[in-house]
Tab-separated table of C-alpha atoms and ligand atoms in Angstrom:
chain	number	residue	atom	x	y	z
A	27	MET	CA	13.800	15.422	-37.151
A	28	PRO	CA	14.390	19.003	-38.434
A	29	GLU	CA	18.081	19.757	-38.878
A	30	LEU	CA	19.851	22.996	-39.715
A	31	PRO	CA	18.445	23.409	-43.281
A	32	GLU	CA	14.852	22.851	-42.122
A	33	VAL	CA	15.225	25.258	-39.180
A	34	GLU	CA	16.835	27.814	-41.449
A	35	THR	CA	13.927	27.401	-43.894
A	36	VAL	CA	11.505	28.072	-41.051
A	37	ARG	CA	13.528	31.140	-39.967
A	38	ARG	CA	13.310	32.564	-43.466
A	39	SER	CA	9.614	31.804	-43.699
A	40	LEU	CA	8.992	33.870	-40.577
A	41	SER	CA	11.053	36.910	-41.537
A	42	GLY	CA	7.896	38.952	-42.223
A	43	LEU	CA	7.148	38.923	-38.452
A	44	VAL	CA	10.233	41.054	-37.734
A	45	GLY	CA	9.113	44.583	-36.759
A	46	GLN	CA	5.677	43.427	-35.625
A	47	ARG	CA	4.514	43.737	-32.045
A	48	LEU	CA	3.510	40.645	-30.045
A	49	ARG	CA	-0.056	41.422	-28.846
A	50	LYS	CA	-0.714	38.312	-26.826
A	51	VAL	CA	0.140	34.660	-26.311
A	52	GLU	CA	-2.510	31.944	-26.013
A	53	LEU	CA	-1.933	28.428	-24.754
A	54	PRO	CA	-4.497	25.985	-26.040
A	55	ASP	CA	-2.293	23.156	-24.751
A	56	GLY	CA	1.035	23.834	-23.062
A	57	ARG	CA	2.117	20.198	-22.998
A	58	LEU	CA	5.513	20.101	-24.697
A	59	ARG	CA	8.887	18.645	-23.687
A	60	TYR	CA	8.912	21.449	-21.087
A	61	ARG	CA	5.414	22.654	-20.209
A	62	ALA	CA	4.765	26.090	-21.694
A	63	THR	CA	3.171	28.687	-19.412
A	64	ALA	CA	1.718	32.141	-20.042
A	65	ALA	CA	4.051	33.625	-17.418
A	66	GLN	CA	7.176	32.730	-19.349
A	67	PHE	CA	6.258	35.084	-22.194
A	68	LYS	CA	5.656	38.189	-20.064
A	69	GLY	CA	8.888	39.767	-21.167
A	70	ALA	CA	7.880	39.443	-24.849
A	71	VAL	CA	4.220	40.537	-24.799
A	72	ALA	CA	3.719	44.100	-26.014
A	73	GLN	CA	7.295	44.101	-27.333
A	74	GLN	CA	8.393	44.396	-30.941
A	75	LEU	CA	10.104	41.396	-32.563
A	76	THR	CA	13.490	42.780	-33.441
A	77	GLY	CA	15.041	39.745	-35.127
A	78	ILE	CA	15.038	36.005	-35.726
A	79	ARG	CA	18.248	34.053	-35.367
A	80	ARG	CA	19.115	30.432	-35.852
A	81	LEU	CA	21.783	28.682	-33.817
A	82	GLY	CA	22.278	25.058	-34.739
A	83	LYS	CA	18.776	23.518	-34.699
A	84	TYR	CA	17.418	26.280	-32.445
A	85	LEU	CA	15.437	29.320	-33.500
A	86	LEU	CA	15.673	32.431	-31.411
A	87	LEU	CA	13.058	35.178	-31.605
A	88	ASP	CA	14.451	38.391	-30.093
A	89	PHE	CA	12.079	40.874	-28.504
A	90	GLY	CA	14.666	43.541	-27.815
A	91	ASP	CA	16.919	41.808	-25.268
A	92	PHE	CA	14.270	39.249	-24.334
A	93	PRO	CA	14.714	36.004	-26.297
A	94	VAL	CA	12.153	33.293	-27.019
A	95	LEU	CA	13.765	30.038	-28.075
A	96	PHE	CA	12.154	27.256	-30.100
A	97	HIS	CA	13.323	23.698	-30.680
A	98	LEU	CA	11.198	21.703	-33.085
A	99	GLY	CA	12.044	18.324	-31.577
A	100	MET	CA	10.797	15.564	-33.899
A	101	THR	CA	7.609	16.987	-35.371
A	102	GLY	CA	7.350	20.618	-34.171
A	103	ARG	CA	6.071	23.227	-36.622
A	104	LEU	CA	5.950	26.999	-36.611
A	105	LEU	CA	3.146	27.956	-38.971
A	106	LEU	CA	1.640	31.243	-40.051
A	107	THR	CA	-1.866	29.802	-40.171
A	108	SER	CA	-4.983	30.063	-38.047
A	109	PRO	CA	-4.887	28.110	-34.801
A	110	GLY	CA	-8.040	26.246	-35.746
A	111	ALA	CA	-5.918	24.505	-38.425
A	112	SER	CA	-4.572	21.865	-36.082
A	113	ALA	CA	-5.705	19.976	-33.018
A	114	TYR	CA	-2.052	19.879	-32.005
A	115	THR	CA	-1.599	23.662	-31.664
A	116	LYS	CA	0.293	24.218	-28.420
A	117	VAL	CA	0.989	27.945	-28.334
A	118	VAL	CA	-0.435	30.795	-30.432
A	119	PHE	CA	1.472	34.060	-30.792
A	120	ARG	CA	-0.730	36.935	-31.910
A	121	PHE	CA	1.372	39.556	-33.603
A	122	SER	CA	0.028	42.919	-34.817
A	123	GLN	CA	-0.448	41.688	-38.381
A	124	ALA	CA	-0.027	37.894	-38.277
A	125	THR	CA	-0.534	34.828	-36.114
A	126	LEU	CA	2.221	32.316	-35.391
A	127	CYS	CA	1.183	28.819	-34.286
A	128	PHE	CA	3.534	26.403	-32.557
A	129	VAL	CA	2.203	22.950	-33.369
A	130	ASP	CA	3.529	19.569	-32.257
A	131	VAL	CA	2.015	16.115	-32.597
A	132	ARG	CA	4.578	14.304	-30.481
A	133	ARG	CA	5.445	16.842	-27.762
A	134	PHE	CA	9.222	16.593	-28.123
A	135	ALA	CA	9.375	20.233	-29.216
A	136	PHE	CA	9.751	23.045	-26.710
A	137	VAL	CA	9.798	26.761	-26.244
A	138	LEU	CA	11.790	28.569	-23.585
A	139	ALA	CA	12.080	32.273	-22.823
A	140	GLY	CA	14.430	34.727	-21.113
A	141	ASN	CA	17.384	33.330	-19.225
A	142	LYS	CA	16.207	29.757	-19.685
A	143	ALA	CA	16.349	30.294	-23.442
A	144	LEU	CA	19.962	31.453	-23.329
A	145	ALA	CA	20.977	28.559	-21.025
A	146	ALA	CA	19.628	26.026	-23.515
A	147	LEU	CA	21.669	27.172	-26.502
A	148	PRO	CA	24.127	24.605	-27.960
A	149	ALA	CA	27.777	24.956	-27.059
A	150	GLY	CA	29.118	23.969	-30.492
A	151	VAL	CA	29.930	26.265	-33.331
A	152	ASP	CA	27.101	26.624	-35.878
A	153	ALA	CA	27.731	24.268	-38.792
A	154	LEU	CA	27.157	27.115	-41.245
A	155	GLY	CA	29.122	29.743	-39.323
A	156	VAL	CA	32.517	28.074	-38.797
A	157	GLN	CA	34.920	30.984	-38.443
A	158	ASN	CA	37.796	29.190	-36.853
A	159	ARG	CA	38.267	26.093	-39.019
A	160	GLU	CA	41.590	25.219	-37.337
A	161	ALA	CA	39.953	24.945	-33.921
A	162	LEU	CA	37.182	22.701	-35.271
A	163	ILE	CA	39.681	20.508	-37.170
A	164	GLN	CA	41.609	20.087	-33.891
A	165	LYS	CA	38.466	19.126	-31.957
A	166	MET	CA	37.481	16.611	-34.615
A	167	THR	CA	40.881	14.994	-34.853
A	168	GLN	CA	41.402	14.790	-31.104
A	169	SER	CA	38.286	12.781	-30.470
A	170	SER	CA	38.268	8.963	-30.321
A	171	ALA	CA	34.541	8.890	-31.246
A	172	PRO	CA	33.485	7.771	-34.745
A	173	ILE	CA	33.489	10.781	-37.064
A	174	LYS	CA	29.744	10.482	-37.637
A	175	SER	CA	29.113	10.740	-33.899
A	176	ILE	CA	31.331	13.817	-33.791
A	177	LEU	CA	29.202	15.454	-36.483
A	178	LEU	CA	26.088	14.780	-34.413
A	179	ASN	CA	27.648	16.134	-31.205
A	180	GLN	CA	25.991	19.558	-30.753
A	181	LYS	CA	28.690	20.491	-28.208
A	182	ILE	CA	31.273	20.350	-31.025
A	183	ILE	CA	29.310	21.432	-34.130
A	184	ALA	CA	25.650	22.479	-33.963
A	185	GLY	CA	22.885	21.865	-36.469
A	186	ILE	CA	23.690	18.470	-37.994
A	187	GLY	CA	21.480	15.395	-37.520
A	188	ASN	CA	21.376	11.865	-38.859
A	189	ILE	CA	20.323	12.700	-42.416
A	190	TYR	CA	22.846	15.429	-43.277
A	191	ALA	CA	25.720	13.653	-41.449
A	192	ALA	CA	25.244	10.745	-43.890
A	193	GLU	CA	25.242	12.999	-46.955
A	194	MET	CA	28.245	15.037	-45.726
A	195	LEU	CA	30.399	11.990	-45.048
A	196	PHE	CA	29.583	10.667	-48.489
A	197	ALA	CA	30.411	14.024	-50.091
A	198	ALA	CA	33.754	14.046	-48.292
A	199	GLY	CA	34.480	10.356	-49.133
A	200	ILE	CA	34.931	9.471	-45.432
A	201	ASP	CA	33.697	6.244	-43.780
A	202	PRO	CA	31.331	7.215	-40.939
A	203	HIS	CA	32.888	4.567	-38.604
A	204	ARG	CA	36.394	6.077	-38.653
A	205	ARG	CA	37.583	7.575	-35.381
A	206	GLY	CA	38.097	11.311	-35.412
A	207	LYS	CA	41.696	10.922	-34.334
A	208	ARG	CA	42.363	8.656	-37.317
A	209	LEU	CA	41.470	11.510	-39.681
A	210	THR	CA	44.189	13.698	-41.158
A	211	ALA	CA	43.818	17.443	-40.834
A	212	ALA	CA	43.267	17.556	-44.614
A	213	GLU	CA	40.413	15.043	-44.386
A	214	ALA	CA	38.792	17.012	-41.535
A	215	ALA	CA	39.113	20.213	-43.560
A	216	ARG	CA	37.532	18.430	-46.542
A	217	LEU	CA	34.659	17.296	-44.317
A	218	ILE	CA	34.003	20.800	-43.050
A	219	THR	CA	33.875	22.047	-46.652
A	220	ALA	CA	31.483	19.210	-47.502
A	221	CYS	CA	29.309	20.091	-44.494
A	222	GLU	CA	28.863	23.675	-45.715
A	223	LYS	CA	28.248	22.567	-49.315
A	224	VAL	CA	25.573	20.054	-48.391
A	225	LEU	CA	23.834	22.475	-45.976
A	226	ARG	CA	23.765	25.314	-48.480
A	227	ARG	CA	22.338	23.117	-51.195
A	228	ALA	CA	19.721	21.739	-48.778
A	229	ILE	CA	18.747	25.247	-47.730
A	230	ASP	CA	18.346	26.175	-51.432
A	231	LYS	CA	15.939	23.211	-51.675
A	232	LYS	CA	14.057	24.366	-48.538
A	233	GLY	CA	15.213	21.349	-46.543
A	234	SER	CA	14.111	17.696	-46.622
A	235	SER	CA	10.517	16.614	-46.136
A	236	ILE	CA	10.769	12.872	-45.600
A	237	SER	CA	8.221	12.531	-42.807
A	238	ASP	CA	6.844	15.635	-41.132
A	239	PHE	CA	8.785	18.701	-42.048
A	240	VAL	CA	6.710	21.564	-43.488
A	241	TYR	CA	6.855	25.345	-43.334
A	242	SER	CA	4.433	28.066	-44.177
A	243	LEU	CA	4.774	31.360	-45.966
A	244	PRO	CA	2.779	34.531	-45.278
A	245	GLY	CA	-0.652	34.333	-46.844
A	246	GLU	CA	-0.308	30.639	-47.558
A	247	ARG	CA	-3.446	28.606	-46.845
A	248	GLU	CA	-1.768	25.263	-46.214
A	249	TYR	CA	2.010	24.798	-46.116
A	250	SER	CA	5.027	23.985	-48.225
A	251	THR	CA	7.513	21.134	-48.201
A	252	GLY	CA	11.241	20.876	-48.911
A	253	ALA	CA	12.739	19.009	-51.850
A	254	TYR	CA	16.269	18.011	-50.825
A	255	GLN	CA	15.145	14.400	-50.098
A	256	LYS	CA	15.097	13.924	-53.887
A	257	GLU	CA	18.862	14.489	-53.924
A	258	PHE	CA	19.900	12.089	-51.208
A	259	LEU	CA	22.901	10.056	-52.321
A	260	VAL	CA	23.092	7.638	-49.392
A	261	TYR	CA	20.490	8.428	-46.714
A	262	ASN	CA	17.637	5.902	-46.759
A	263	ARG	CA	19.122	4.201	-49.868
A	264	ALA	CA	20.318	0.888	-48.366
A	265	GLY	CA	20.665	-1.778	-51.062
A	266	GLU	CA	20.328	0.742	-53.905
A	267	PRO	CA	23.235	1.436	-56.246
A	268	CYS	CA	25.674	4.208	-55.323
A	269	LYS	CA	25.137	7.062	-57.797
A	270	ASN	CA	28.926	7.472	-58.018
A	271	CYS	CA	30.256	3.883	-58.358
A	272	GLY	CA	27.269	1.578	-58.623
A	273	ALA	CA	28.086	-0.478	-55.494
A	274	GLN	CA	25.242	-1.206	-53.074
A	275	ILE	CA	24.691	1.414	-50.381
A	276	GLN	CA	25.309	-0.121	-46.939
A	277	LYS	CA	23.311	0.331	-43.787
A	278	THR	CA	24.715	-0.186	-40.294
A	279	VAL	CA	23.797	1.093	-36.848
A	280	LEU	CA	26.275	3.469	-35.241
A	281	GLY	CA	25.653	5.080	-31.857
A	282	GLY	CA	22.101	3.732	-32.007
A	283	ARG	CA	21.365	5.514	-35.279
A	284	SER	CA	20.925	4.131	-38.826
A	285	THR	CA	23.977	4.871	-40.818
A	286	PHE	CA	24.111	4.837	-44.639
A	287	PHE	CA	27.323	4.831	-46.670
A	288	CYS	CA	29.151	3.467	-49.735
A	289	ASN	CA	32.036	1.247	-48.724
A	290	VAL	CA	33.753	1.849	-52.065
A	291	CYS	CA	33.541	5.659	-52.233
A	292	GLN	CA	33.992	6.249	-48.473
A	293	LYS	CA	37.364	5.338	-46.934
B	328	ZN	ZN1	30.124	4.481	-54.292
């Protein structure tokens, strides 16, 4: 599932669309998590794309004050390729000088527009834009949930999913099962720093492509993949030696999700 670094990679790959006018929207197949309709894009058609923002795992295309919001779900893709390229193309955005295709094999992705777009935005602070660290430390250390579940809670901090939560907790040396309220303020601060460090490195590597994640660049015939999966220290490494201490990486299930950690390095 695309997390913050993958969505940020997509945002950057689409920056060439900014300034272009949206000529029309076509719907070869509007079946997504929420059915897409031509009517919802009325406020964007004939308007100029003025900016592309990312909030958590959401991508927001601004047409003046009319927003169009994308969530990639599990397998959603926003590609600058011809719509004939995929049988799973759901929505095609024809800009003045480029075509943007919203493609999804599994239909968990969605696109919303106008007020519905704004209503869907995550409540939590963006994991890469933490201004008020004290407030976030307080929220983390007041919760009785396991710290890993706190990292995944988009109402507290937005953008982190199962992969990066594992890597961040390893980087901070914190056991994913520990309750938030059992963390000291110093540990929570260390975790926030680790979050930023892991996310920035992953963005440098254009995200992780372990199953489906791809992005496309202007003029590219096919698409590109990210490379951060080559740097995973714990995620998907159960039974393999910890790269720090040599102990076997453990795998448990926490909150219904696979959880990877080193029980020597993470306390
Ligand atoms: Zn270790």
